[in-house]
Each structure stands twice: as structure tokens, then as C-alpha cells.
Short mmCIF file of C-alpha atoms (C1' of nucleotides) in Angstrom, two decimals:
data_model
loop_
_atom_site.label_atom_id
_atom_site.label_comp_id
_atom_site.label_asym_id
_atom_site.label_seq_id
_atom_site.Cartn_x
_atom_site.Cartn_y
_atom_site.Cartn_z
CA UNK A 279 19.00 19.13 51.34
CA UNK A 280 19.44 15.47 50.62
CA UNK A 281 21.91 13.23 48.86
CA UNK A 282 20.46 12.98 45.38
CA UNK A 283 21.81 9.62 44.37
CA UNK A 284 22.09 6.23 46.02
CA UNK A 285 25.84 6.55 45.86
CA UNK A 286 25.73 9.84 47.75
CA UNK A 287 23.41 8.37 50.36
CA UNK A 288 25.70 5.39 50.88
CA UNK A 289 28.72 7.64 51.28
CA UNK A 290 27.03 9.48 54.14
CA UNK A 291 25.62 6.33 55.70
CA UNK A 292 29.04 4.73 55.85
CA UNK A 293 30.54 8.05 56.85
CA UNK A 294 28.33 8.24 59.92
CA UNK A 295 29.33 4.71 60.91
CA UNK A 296 33.02 5.49 60.49
CA UNK A 297 32.72 8.72 62.45
CA UNK A 298 30.90 6.87 65.24
CA UNK A 299 33.96 4.69 65.77
CA UNK A 300 36.24 7.73 65.91
CA UNK A 301 33.88 9.42 68.35
CA UNK A 302 33.82 6.41 70.63
CA UNK A 303 37.61 6.23 70.55
CA UNK A 304 38.05 9.90 71.47
CA UNK A 305 41.17 11.96 72.03
CA UNK A 306 43.24 11.66 75.17
CA UNK A 307 43.66 14.86 77.14
CA UNK A 308 45.83 15.94 80.06
CA UNK A 309 43.26 17.19 82.55
CA UNK A 310 45.85 18.36 85.09
CA UNK A 311 47.64 20.42 82.47
CA UNK A 312 44.46 22.21 81.43
CA UNK A 313 43.40 22.85 85.03
CA UNK A 314 46.77 24.38 85.84
CA UNK A 315 46.93 26.35 82.61
CA UNK A 316 43.49 27.81 83.24
CA UNK A 317 44.64 29.05 86.65
CA UNK A 318 47.78 30.59 85.21
CA UNK A 319 45.85 32.24 82.40
CA UNK A 320 43.34 33.60 84.87
CA UNK A 321 46.15 35.23 86.84
CA UNK A 322 47.65 36.72 83.69
CA UNK A 323 44.27 38.06 82.68
CA UNK A 324 43.70 39.61 86.10
CA UNK A 325 47.12 41.30 86.00
CA UNK A 326 46.37 42.75 82.57
CA UNK A 327 42.93 43.87 83.69
CA UNK A 328 44.41 45.62 86.71
CA UNK A 329 46.86 47.42 84.46
CA UNK A 330 44.08 48.40 82.10
CA UNK A 331 41.91 49.75 84.94
CA UNK A 332 44.72 52.19 85.73
CA UNK A 333 44.87 53.72 82.28
CA UNK A 334 43.40 57.12 81.53
CA UNK A 335 41.54 55.49 78.68
CA UNK A 336 39.61 53.25 81.08
CA UNK A 337 39.12 55.96 83.69
CA UNK A 338 37.51 58.24 81.13
CA UNK A 339 35.41 55.36 79.80
CA UNK A 340 34.14 54.62 83.33
CA UNK A 341 33.71 58.34 84.08
CA UNK A 342 31.36 58.76 81.11
CA UNK A 343 29.34 55.62 81.90
CA UNK A 344 26.61 55.48 84.55
CA UNK A 345 26.81 51.80 85.46
CA UNK A 346 29.95 49.74 86.02
CA UNK A 347 31.90 49.25 82.80
CA UNK A 348 32.35 45.68 81.61
CA UNK A 349 35.54 45.64 79.57
CA UNK A 350 34.45 42.41 77.89
CA UNK A 351 31.45 44.11 76.38
CA UNK A 352 31.88 45.17 72.77
CA UNK A 353 28.54 46.95 73.00
CA UNK A 354 29.83 49.20 75.77
CA UNK A 355 33.16 49.76 74.02
CA UNK A 356 31.33 50.69 70.83
CA UNK A 357 29.15 53.23 72.65
CA UNK A 358 32.18 54.78 74.27
CA UNK A 359 34.43 54.96 71.19
CA UNK A 360 31.90 55.83 68.54
CA UNK A 361 29.21 57.43 70.71
CA UNK A 362 30.94 59.33 73.55
CA UNK A 363 34.33 60.01 71.95
CA UNK A 364 32.75 60.39 68.50
CA UNK A 365 35.56 58.53 66.75
CA UNK A 366 34.66 57.65 63.16
CA UNK A 367 34.48 53.82 62.93
CA UNK A 368 36.95 52.36 60.42
CA UNK A 369 34.20 50.13 59.08
CA UNK A 370 30.81 48.73 60.06
CA UNK A 371 29.50 45.30 60.98
CA UNK A 372 26.85 43.42 59.02
CA UNK A 373 24.11 45.26 60.87
CA UNK A 374 25.66 48.67 60.35
CA UNK A 375 27.17 49.25 63.81
CA UNK A 376 30.76 50.46 64.11
CA UNK A 377 33.03 47.44 64.21
CA UNK A 378 35.11 46.64 67.28
CA UNK A 379 36.99 43.69 65.89
CA UNK A 380 40.76 43.49 66.19
CA UNK A 381 41.52 44.99 62.80
CA UNK A 382 39.22 47.95 63.27
CA UNK A 383 40.46 48.69 66.80
CA UNK A 384 44.14 48.45 65.86
CA UNK A 385 43.69 51.12 63.24
CA UNK A 386 42.45 53.58 65.86
CA UNK A 387 46.03 53.55 67.18
CA UNK A 388 45.06 53.91 70.83
CA UNK A 389 47.84 52.22 72.82
CA UNK A 390 45.59 51.15 75.70
CA UNK A 391 43.45 49.17 73.30
CA UNK A 392 46.34 46.78 72.76
CA UNK A 393 45.89 45.67 76.38
CA UNK A 394 42.24 45.10 75.74
CA UNK A 395 42.96 42.98 72.68
CA UNK A 396 45.51 40.96 74.62
CA UNK A 397 42.92 40.27 77.32
CA UNK A 398 40.39 39.33 74.65
CA UNK A 399 42.82 36.83 73.12
CA UNK A 400 43.68 35.13 76.42
CA UNK A 401 40.03 34.90 77.42
CA UNK A 402 39.19 33.27 74.10
CA UNK A 403 41.86 30.63 74.69
CA UNK A 404 40.74 30.02 78.26
CA UNK A 405 37.00 29.82 77.80
CA UNK A 406 36.47 28.42 74.33
CA UNK A 407 39.28 25.91 74.26
CA UNK A 408 40.71 24.99 77.68
CA UNK A 409 37.46 25.14 79.64
CA UNK A 410 35.61 23.63 76.70
CA UNK A 411 37.94 20.64 76.66
CA UNK A 412 37.59 20.08 80.40
CA UNK A 413 33.83 20.37 80.26
CA UNK A 414 33.70 17.68 77.59
CA UNK A 415 36.30 15.34 79.06
CA UNK A 416 35.27 11.91 80.33
CA UNK A 417 37.91 9.74 82.02
CA UNK A 418 40.68 11.69 80.38
CA UNK A 419 39.24 11.66 76.86
CA UNK A 420 37.22 14.11 74.80
CA UNK A 421 34.75 12.75 72.26
CA UNK A 422 33.95 15.39 69.65
CA UNK A 423 30.88 14.66 67.52
CA UNK A 424 31.43 14.62 63.78
CA UNK A 425 28.18 15.39 61.99
CA UNK A 426 27.11 15.12 58.37
CA UNK A 427 23.65 16.66 58.51
CA UNK A 428 24.13 20.38 59.09
CA UNK A 429 26.28 21.93 56.42
CA UNK A 430 24.81 23.49 53.26
CA UNK A 431 27.74 22.29 51.18
CA UNK A 432 27.56 18.70 52.46
CA UNK A 433 30.76 19.14 54.38
CA UNK A 434 31.02 17.75 57.89
CA UNK A 435 30.96 19.69 61.14
CA UNK A 436 32.24 19.04 64.64
CA UNK A 437 31.04 19.99 68.09
CA UNK A 438 31.26 19.33 71.82
CA UNK A 439 33.99 20.34 71.51
CA UNK A 440 34.65 21.55 68.00
CA UNK A 441 37.71 19.60 66.91
CA UNK A 442 38.03 21.59 63.69
CA UNK A 443 38.97 25.04 64.97
CA UNK A 444 41.69 24.52 67.54
CA UNK A 445 44.32 27.29 67.17
CA UNK A 446 47.17 26.52 64.81
CA UNK A 447 48.59 29.65 63.12
CA UNK A 448 49.00 31.77 66.26
CA UNK A 449 51.96 30.04 67.84
CA UNK A 450 51.23 30.98 71.43
CA UNK A 451 47.57 30.00 71.26
CA UNK A 452 48.48 26.81 69.42
CA UNK A 453 50.95 25.80 72.11
CA UNK A 454 48.60 26.49 74.98
CA UNK A 455 45.62 24.74 73.44
CA UNK A 456 47.27 21.72 71.83
CA UNK A 457 49.77 20.93 74.56
CA UNK A 458 47.15 18.93 76.47
CA UNK A 459 45.95 16.76 73.57
CA UNK A 460 47.67 13.39 73.41
CA UNK A 461 47.67 9.96 71.82
CA UNK A 462 47.04 6.95 74.01
CA UNK A 463 50.07 5.90 76.12
CA UNK A 464 52.92 4.65 73.96
CA UNK A 465 51.31 5.98 70.77
CA UNK A 466 51.97 8.85 68.35
CA UNK A 467 49.60 11.40 66.88
CA UNK A 468 49.57 11.38 63.08
CA UNK A 469 47.86 13.92 60.86
CA UNK A 470 47.39 13.35 57.14
CA UNK A 471 46.09 16.15 54.97
CA UNK A 472 45.44 16.48 51.26
CA UNK A 473 47.57 19.14 49.59
CA UNK A 474 45.66 21.95 47.83
CA UNK A 475 42.56 19.77 47.76
CA UNK A 476 39.91 22.39 46.97
CA UNK A 477 41.90 23.89 44.11
CA UNK A 478 42.37 20.39 42.68
CA UNK A 479 38.69 19.51 42.96
CA UNK A 480 37.67 22.82 41.42
CA UNK A 481 39.86 21.87 38.46
CA UNK A 482 37.87 18.64 38.08
CA UNK A 483 34.79 20.76 37.43
CA UNK A 484 36.14 23.50 35.15
CA UNK A 485 39.09 21.62 33.57
CA UNK A 486 40.91 24.85 32.81
CA UNK A 487 44.07 23.93 30.82
CA UNK A 488 46.30 26.44 32.59
CA UNK A 489 45.11 25.30 36.02
CA UNK A 490 45.58 21.65 35.05
CA UNK A 491 49.11 22.53 34.06
CA UNK A 492 49.78 24.22 37.38
CA UNK A 493 48.44 21.18 39.22
CA UNK A 494 50.30 18.62 37.13
CA UNK A 495 53.73 20.13 36.66
CA UNK A 496 56.15 20.33 39.56
CA UNK A 497 58.10 23.22 38.10
CA UNK A 498 55.18 25.64 37.83
CA UNK A 499 54.05 27.76 40.76
CA UNK A 500 50.75 29.63 40.60
CA UNK A 501 51.24 31.67 43.77
CA UNK A 502 54.80 32.52 42.78
CA UNK A 503 53.61 33.71 39.37
CA UNK A 504 50.94 35.87 40.99
CA UNK A 505 53.44 37.31 43.47
CA UNK A 506 55.67 38.33 40.57
CA UNK A 507 52.78 40.03 38.82
CA UNK A 508 51.27 41.77 41.86
CA UNK A 509 54.53 42.98 43.37
CA UNK A 510 56.31 43.63 40.10
CA UNK A 511 59.35 41.46 40.71
CA UNK A 512 61.22 39.89 37.80
CA UNK A 513 61.86 36.45 39.18
CA UNK A 514 60.57 35.01 42.42
CA UNK A 515 63.44 33.49 44.39
CA UNK A 516 62.24 30.98 46.96
CA UNK A 517 65.54 31.14 48.82
CA UNK A 518 64.81 34.75 49.82
CA UNK A 519 62.59 35.06 52.90
CA UNK A 520 61.19 38.33 51.60
CA UNK A 521 60.07 36.64 48.39
CA UNK A 522 58.37 33.89 50.35
CA UNK A 523 56.51 36.55 52.29
CA UNK A 524 55.33 38.07 49.01
CA UNK A 525 54.32 34.66 47.71
CA UNK A 526 52.24 34.05 50.83
CA UNK A 527 50.69 37.50 50.47
CA UNK A 528 49.70 36.76 46.87
CA UNK A 529 48.26 33.40 47.89
CA UNK A 530 46.29 34.56 50.93
CA UNK A 531 45.57 38.12 49.85
CA UNK A 532 44.61 37.52 46.23
CA UNK A 533 44.45 33.98 44.85
CA UNK A 534 42.36 32.26 47.53
CA UNK A 535 39.99 35.18 48.12
CA UNK A 536 39.47 35.32 44.34
CA UNK A 537 38.57 31.63 44.29
CA UNK A 538 35.98 32.26 46.98
CA UNK A 539 34.52 35.10 44.91
CA UNK A 540 36.18 38.19 46.33
CA UNK A 541 37.15 41.11 44.09
CA UNK A 542 40.15 43.34 43.45
CA UNK A 543 38.95 46.20 45.69
CA UNK A 544 39.04 44.10 48.85
CA UNK A 545 42.24 42.38 47.72
CA UNK A 546 44.06 45.66 47.20
CA UNK A 547 42.95 47.08 50.53
CA UNK A 548 43.80 44.01 52.55
CA UNK A 549 47.18 43.64 50.87
CA UNK A 550 47.92 47.31 51.55
CA UNK A 551 46.72 46.95 55.16
CA UNK A 552 49.10 44.04 55.65
CA UNK A 553 52.11 46.21 54.98
CA UNK A 554 50.72 49.05 57.03
CA UNK A 555 49.94 51.78 54.52
CA UNK A 556 46.48 52.47 55.79
CA UNK A 557 44.67 54.26 57.42
CA UNK A 558 43.39 57.19 55.43
CA UNK A 559 44.53 55.71 52.16
CA UNK A 560 47.86 57.43 52.59
CA UNK A 561 50.53 55.81 50.48
CA UNK A 562 53.89 56.41 52.00
CA UNK A 563 57.39 55.26 51.27
CA UNK A 564 59.53 53.40 53.80
CA UNK A 565 56.89 50.80 54.64
CA UNK A 566 56.33 47.11 54.13
CA UNK A 567 58.90 44.35 54.06
CA UNK A 568 62.50 44.92 53.00
CA UNK A 569 63.37 44.14 49.40
CA UNK A 570 67.05 44.65 48.57
CA UNK A 571 67.66 47.85 50.56
CA UNK A 572 64.24 48.94 49.54
CA UNK A 573 60.88 48.81 51.23
CA UNK A 574 58.00 47.26 49.35
CA UNK A 575 56.17 50.59 49.22
CA UNK A 576 59.16 52.39 47.68
CA UNK A 577 59.58 49.55 45.24
CA UNK A 578 55.98 49.91 44.09
CA UNK A 579 56.20 53.71 43.92
CA UNK A 580 59.26 53.31 41.73
CA UNK A 581 57.18 51.11 39.46
CA UNK A 582 54.51 53.77 39.02
CA UNK A 583 52.07 52.75 41.78
CA UNK A 584 52.08 56.01 43.67
CA UNK A 585 48.87 55.85 45.68
CA UNK A 586 46.42 53.41 47.16
CA UNK A 587 44.06 54.48 44.40
CA UNK A 588 46.48 53.51 41.69
CA UNK A 589 47.15 50.22 43.49
CA UNK A 590 43.44 49.45 43.41
CA UNK A 591 43.33 50.27 39.70
CA UNK A 592 46.35 48.06 39.19
CA UNK A 593 44.74 45.16 41.05
CA UNK A 594 41.68 45.57 38.85
CA UNK A 595 43.89 44.81 35.85
CA UNK A 596 45.55 41.92 37.68
CA UNK A 597 42.12 40.44 38.36
CA UNK A 598 41.04 40.82 34.76
CA UNK A 599 44.22 39.19 33.55
CA UNK A 600 43.83 36.42 36.13
CA UNK A 601 40.40 35.34 34.97
CA UNK A 602 40.33 36.27 31.28
CA UNK A 603 43.90 35.49 30.22
CA UNK A 604 45.25 33.04 32.76
CA UNK A 605 42.16 30.97 33.57
CA UNK A 606 39.58 31.73 30.84
CA UNK A 607 38.02 28.25 30.96
CA UNK A 608 37.62 28.51 34.73
CA UNK A 609 35.93 31.89 34.20
CA UNK A 610 33.53 30.42 31.62
CA UNK A 611 32.71 27.56 33.99
CA UNK A 612 31.75 30.00 36.73
CA UNK A 613 29.33 31.82 34.41
CA UNK A 614 27.91 28.59 33.05
CA UNK A 615 27.38 27.16 36.52
CA UNK A 616 25.64 30.31 37.78
CA UNK A 617 23.37 30.43 34.72
CA UNK A 618 22.50 26.76 35.17
CA UNK A 619 21.36 27.39 38.74
CA UNK A 620 19.32 30.41 37.74
CA UNK A 621 17.54 28.35 35.10
CA UNK A 622 17.06 25.10 37.03
CA UNK A 623 17.12 26.08 40.68
CA UNK A 624 19.74 23.55 41.71
CA UNK A 625 23.26 22.36 41.06
CA UNK A 626 24.69 18.85 41.34
CA UNK A 627 28.06 17.94 42.76
CA UNK A 628 30.45 15.46 41.15
CA UNK A 629 29.72 13.24 44.15
CA UNK A 630 25.96 13.07 43.57
CA UNK A 631 24.74 15.64 46.08
CA UNK A 632 22.28 18.32 45.03
CA UNK A 633 22.33 21.92 46.29
CA UNK A 634 19.06 23.80 46.13
CA UNK A 635 17.35 26.70 47.82
CA UNK A 636 18.36 30.33 47.65
CA UNK A 637 21.98 30.62 46.54
CA UNK A 638 24.13 33.54 45.51
CA UNK A 639 26.53 33.49 42.59
CA UNK A 640 29.44 32.84 44.93
CA UNK A 641 27.50 30.05 46.64
CA UNK A 642 26.96 28.34 43.28
CA UNK A 643 30.66 28.44 42.57
CA UNK A 644 31.86 27.46 46.03
CA UNK A 645 29.44 24.80 47.24
CA UNK A 646 30.17 22.08 44.71
CA UNK A 647 33.91 22.48 45.20
CA UNK A 648 33.82 22.60 48.97
CA UNK A 649 31.48 19.62 49.18
CA UNK A 650 33.20 17.31 46.73
CA UNK A 651 36.60 18.10 48.22
CA UNK A 652 35.36 17.04 51.63
CA UNK A 653 33.83 13.89 50.10
CA UNK A 654 37.33 12.87 48.99
CA UNK A 655 38.36 13.05 52.62
CA UNK A 656 35.24 11.23 53.72
CA UNK A 657 35.69 8.42 51.23
CA UNK A 658 39.27 7.96 52.42
CA UNK A 659 38.19 8.10 56.06
CA UNK A 660 35.62 5.34 55.49
CA UNK A 661 38.00 3.15 53.53
CA UNK A 662 40.74 3.48 56.15
CA UNK A 663 38.27 2.77 58.94
CA UNK A 664 37.15 -0.39 57.17
CA UNK A 665 40.74 -1.57 56.83
CA UNK A 666 41.41 -0.63 60.46
CA UNK A 667 38.52 -2.82 61.62
CA UNK A 668 39.23 -5.65 59.21
CA UNK A 669 42.91 -5.86 60.10
CA UNK A 670 42.38 -5.13 63.81
CA UNK A 671 44.77 -2.15 63.95
CA UNK A 672 45.95 -0.84 67.30
CA UNK A 673 46.08 2.46 65.43
CA UNK A 674 42.77 4.34 65.40
CA UNK A 675 41.26 7.16 63.39
CA UNK A 676 40.22 9.76 65.94
CA UNK A 677 39.20 12.89 64.05
CA UNK A 678 38.69 14.79 60.84
CA UNK A 679 39.32 18.40 59.83
CA UNK A 680 37.75 18.91 56.36
CA UNK A 681 40.78 17.80 54.37
CA UNK A 682 42.72 16.04 57.10
CA UNK A 683 42.51 12.84 59.15
CA UNK A 684 43.97 12.54 62.65
CA UNK A 685 45.23 9.15 63.82
CA UNK A 686 46.23 7.81 67.21
CA UNK A 687 48.98 5.56 65.85
CA UNK A 688 50.82 2.60 67.29
CA UNK A 689 54.56 3.11 66.57
CA UNK A 690 55.02 -0.45 65.25
CA UNK A 691 52.22 0.05 62.74
CA UNK A 692 53.30 3.48 61.57
CA UNK A 693 55.20 2.51 58.41
CA UNK A 694 52.41 0.21 57.32
CA UNK A 695 49.70 2.77 58.07
CA UNK A 696 51.51 5.38 56.00
CA UNK A 697 51.74 2.98 53.07
CA UNK A 698 48.03 2.18 53.26
CA UNK A 699 47.08 5.85 53.64
CA UNK A 700 49.06 6.80 50.57
CA UNK A 701 47.53 3.99 48.53
CA UNK A 702 43.97 4.78 49.56
CA UNK A 703 44.18 8.55 49.12
CA UNK A 704 46.30 8.86 46.00
CA UNK A 705 45.48 5.66 44.09
CA UNK A 706 42.25 3.98 45.14
CA UNK A 707 40.29 7.20 45.49
CA UNK A 708 41.02 8.46 41.95
CA UNK A 709 40.32 4.94 40.65
CA UNK A 710 36.96 4.91 42.38
CA UNK A 711 35.96 8.38 41.15
CA UNK A 712 36.91 8.71 37.52
CA UNK A 713 36.06 12.42 37.53
CA UNK A 714 39.21 13.06 39.54
CA UNK A 715 41.49 14.15 36.69
CA UNK A 716 44.34 15.72 38.66
CA UNK A 717 46.94 13.96 40.78
CA UNK A 718 46.09 13.96 44.48
CA UNK A 719 48.82 14.18 47.07
CA UNK A 720 48.96 14.02 50.85
CA UNK A 721 51.17 15.49 53.52
CA UNK A 722 51.94 13.99 56.94
CA UNK A 723 52.68 15.46 60.36
CA UNK A 724 53.81 13.20 63.16
CA UNK A 725 54.19 13.61 66.92
CA UNK A 726 56.63 11.92 69.25
CA UNK A 727 55.71 8.82 71.26
CA UNK A 728 53.56 10.22 74.06
CA UNK A 729 54.04 13.66 72.49
CA UNK A 730 51.27 16.24 72.40
CA UNK A 731 49.53 17.78 69.40
CA UNK A 732 51.61 20.93 69.93
CA UNK A 733 54.84 19.34 68.79
CA UNK A 734 54.17 17.83 65.40
CA UNK A 735 56.87 17.49 62.76
CA UNK A 736 56.50 17.16 59.03
CA UNK A 737 57.18 13.62 57.83
CA UNK A 738 58.50 12.61 54.43
CA UNK A 739 56.78 9.52 53.15
"C1'" DG B 67 14.72 33.77 83.34
"C1'" DG B 68 15.30 31.95 78.90
"C1'" DA B 69 15.24 32.50 73.73
"C1'" DA B 70 17.03 34.93 70.01
"C1'" DC B 71 20.09 37.90 68.40
"C1'" DT B 72 24.81 40.21 67.40
"C1'" DC B 73 29.56 40.21 67.41
"C1'" DG B 74 34.07 38.44 67.44
"C1'" DC B 75 37.29 34.74 66.44
"C1'" DC B 76 39.12 30.03 65.83
"C1'" DA B 77 39.61 26.37 61.84
"C1'" DC B 78 39.52 24.81 56.66
"C1'" DA C 265 26.02 42.14 37.98
"C1'" DA C 266 28.23 41.65 42.22
"C1'" DA C 267 31.50 42.25 45.67
"C1'" DC C 268 34.92 36.11 50.57
"C1'" DG C 269 32.64 30.27 51.01
"C1'" DT C 270 31.55 26.74 55.31
"C1'" DG C 271 31.11 25.83 60.27
"C1'" DG C 272 31.02 26.11 66.30
"C1'" DC C 273 31.07 28.62 70.30
"C1'" DG C 274 31.48 32.19 74.14
"C1'" DA C 275 29.92 36.59 75.88
"C1'" DG C 276 26.93 40.36 76.02
"C1'" DT C 277 22.52 42.36 75.03
"C1'" DT C 278 17.73 42.68 74.04
"C1'" DC C 279 13.17 40.91 73.86
"C1'" DC C 280 9.29 38.61 75.74
#
DNA sequence: GGAACTCGCCAC
DNA sequence: AAACGTGGCGAGTTCC
């Protein structure tokens, strides 16, 4: 695994130097806040544990176990549920054991297990994030390492602590974890991320006309179109919350998984799971989100999809249409790319990096996209760091999350920084790399002066 | 008593 | 033909 061209080598060399500056700068943290929050969480966890110990579920579990039960042990839980109680596991792990992850446990519909999952969630927040931050803090700052020498796709990684997986979607976890991360006194946190970067970079490889159209025209909407097709609605109306839910479901339950190489069977099941029609493949009316006095499930039944089986068959057709009618050139590219690897034993990225070794079909399709997309971020990160040093900014780059850069910004420099960021990311980058044939765009989130990372607002610029 | 492993879960 | 890509990390368990 090496950069295959001088250009690729230089990108990583400069990347390491730029990351070193960000690492030295670090991210300010509120140590007192985390210490107090850990104590509070610990008390909440103990209360929940006490409650759980009083349930019949736990008492029976302990009764059937010789040694003292550790409720944090998935191994012990697995033995109890699937061994002692002989419940049929919903699905298995990689190694063939019955799964005890959240999704599998929820489907067992045992009320006491909800307590267990709640405890699991709080412990994750406390140990991985809060205690991790404190362990790594030096004089009120954490200094995550940003590495460029681990990842198979030539992406970056982060550790000690990992700055790239701090909770965001789960509101409660996000608040707790990010509330103690700050800019330097008097500054504002600023996060810039590329919009739909991987989809755009994929298009630079396959050049599918329909995809290029989606990425170039403001009026077209790929996820909206897929929502219409999957959920059989005539016209997606973005002013309706229910339609936005369906659009998000199409995006996260079909389009993105398909890009990563998933197939209709998984898509159908996970979509159906989301609106609660499983387990047992039972397809009932009166479920799923409300659509004009109608539940999604009734709506689909009315349109001839009367069982989970027929939904799977339907999604099979949707998939076929997606690849062979909507994006045929993308489909051909995937086949061509996979064949090329099988013949030559390697594939080259648009940025001059070579992937070799044992790779699956999905790997061949994903690696070049994932890598080159990150290299767009990296190139921008380097360029902005160079300008920062050259112009002696008070503002500093302090971190990177695959397609996003985090700044610790001086308020007086903010307008200027935003102008430079936009120029570098959307103009200079495509000028530098002529293979970028789609418009790139960036989005900004900004915190208050002395505001934490938990309270960021979208910024028009 | 530590290394290696599995599992679960957070991000993109 | 195959069947979701990349990481880091904590906790528990098993192996030596």
C-alpha cells in the first residue's frame, strides 16, 4: 500500500505536516464539565441498574447462572437468551453466534431489555467519550492524532481520542459529548463540510449522464425521485414532513446502501423494519408513518404490495430499474472496474494512489471513490493550512472528519476565512484536479463566541 | 497476566 | 456472481 505517483506521495507528505500543526493546536475542553457529567451519568447508570436487578427477567437470569451475572456481558446475555430460554435469535453475528445488538434485542420485545439497552447507551457515552476525553486532555486541550498510514482506501484516521466518531445524530448523546468541546477563549468553532462529496467523486469516475444531471441541476432530486418510486407517491412534496421522512428513508435505506454495494433484499427488510412491520415477516395495515389519513403500510397494500415478500420482489425491480435504466453508465463502470482488477490485480485512483491485495467486488467499487473523495478534503486542508501560516491567522485548523474541516476561528477573521475556504474548495481544487467534472459545494456550521460544539448553527455563505 | 479475539456502536 | 465500504475503541472472554 503506497502512493503510486510522486503527486500522491507529495499530497500525503504535506498532509502529514498540515495535520501535525492541527494536532499541536488541539481542541479546548471543559475538564470540570466532563468530570461532573461523568459523576451524574454514573449515578443515573446505578439507578437504572438497581431497577433492572429488581426485574423478574434479571432474577431468572441470575437464578439460572452459577456465578454472579455481569449485565454488561453480551456473552452471558447470549447464553441466557438463546441457551437457557431457548429463544430463536433474530439473526447471527459474523461468527455465527446469536446477535445481541440493539436491533436484534428490540425485536425480542422483552420490556426489561429496554432498561439494559439504556444502560448500554449511557455506559458507551461515559467510557468511550467522556472518560476518553479526560484521559487524553493536557492543560485543558485534547490532541487527537490524524494519521494517513492505516486505511486501505487511503483515507485518514484519528485516534487518542478518535475525533471522527463523536455522537451527532442521537441528540442526547450529542449534547452530552460535545458540550465540553470548545474553541479557544473569545473564538468560535467553525465546521466546513463538502456536500454529497462521495457521490460527486464517484461521478468523476463513471461519468454517468443521468448522475451528472442530478449533480448539476438544482431542480432535480435523486432521493426525492427514488422516494416517489419506492413508496408509490405521485409527487414528492418537500413541505410535508411525512414526505421528507420518506425521502430520508429512500436515501438511507436504498440509495446509499446501493452505492456501497448492498442489494434489494437487505434494503427491503431494513426499510420494512424501520416502519415496524417485522418480526415474522407479517405485513399488517395501520403501521408506519401517516400519509393523508393513511398509514404507509395501508398505502402500499392499496397499491398491490400486500406482503413483505411482495415488497422484496418490488424492491428487486426498483434495483434493476435503478442500475439498468436510471444509471446504466454507472453500472457499466462498476463491471469494467471489477474486471480490470481481476485481470491486473490492482486499481488506480484519480489521485494517483494504487489499491492492491485481495479485494472484493464491492471493495473495487468503493475504495477509489472513498479515497479520492477524502483527498479532496486533504488537498483543501493543506492549502488552507499553508495560507493560515503564510498570513499568520489567529484562526486555526484543528481537526478533520473525512469530508469536513473543523476550525477554531477568530471572530474578526470569520468573514475572510469563509471567503478563502469557498475559493479553495470550490474553485482552486477543481482547477488543480481537472478530473473533477462536477461542481463542488460546501456547507458551514458555526458556533457562538465561546460556544461549545453542541450548539452549532447552519451558516449561509 | 497479557495477547488476541469477538461483539457492539459511534462517525463518515 | 454476489449480497454494505472505511475506521477507533471499550468491555468481556478465551487462550497461552
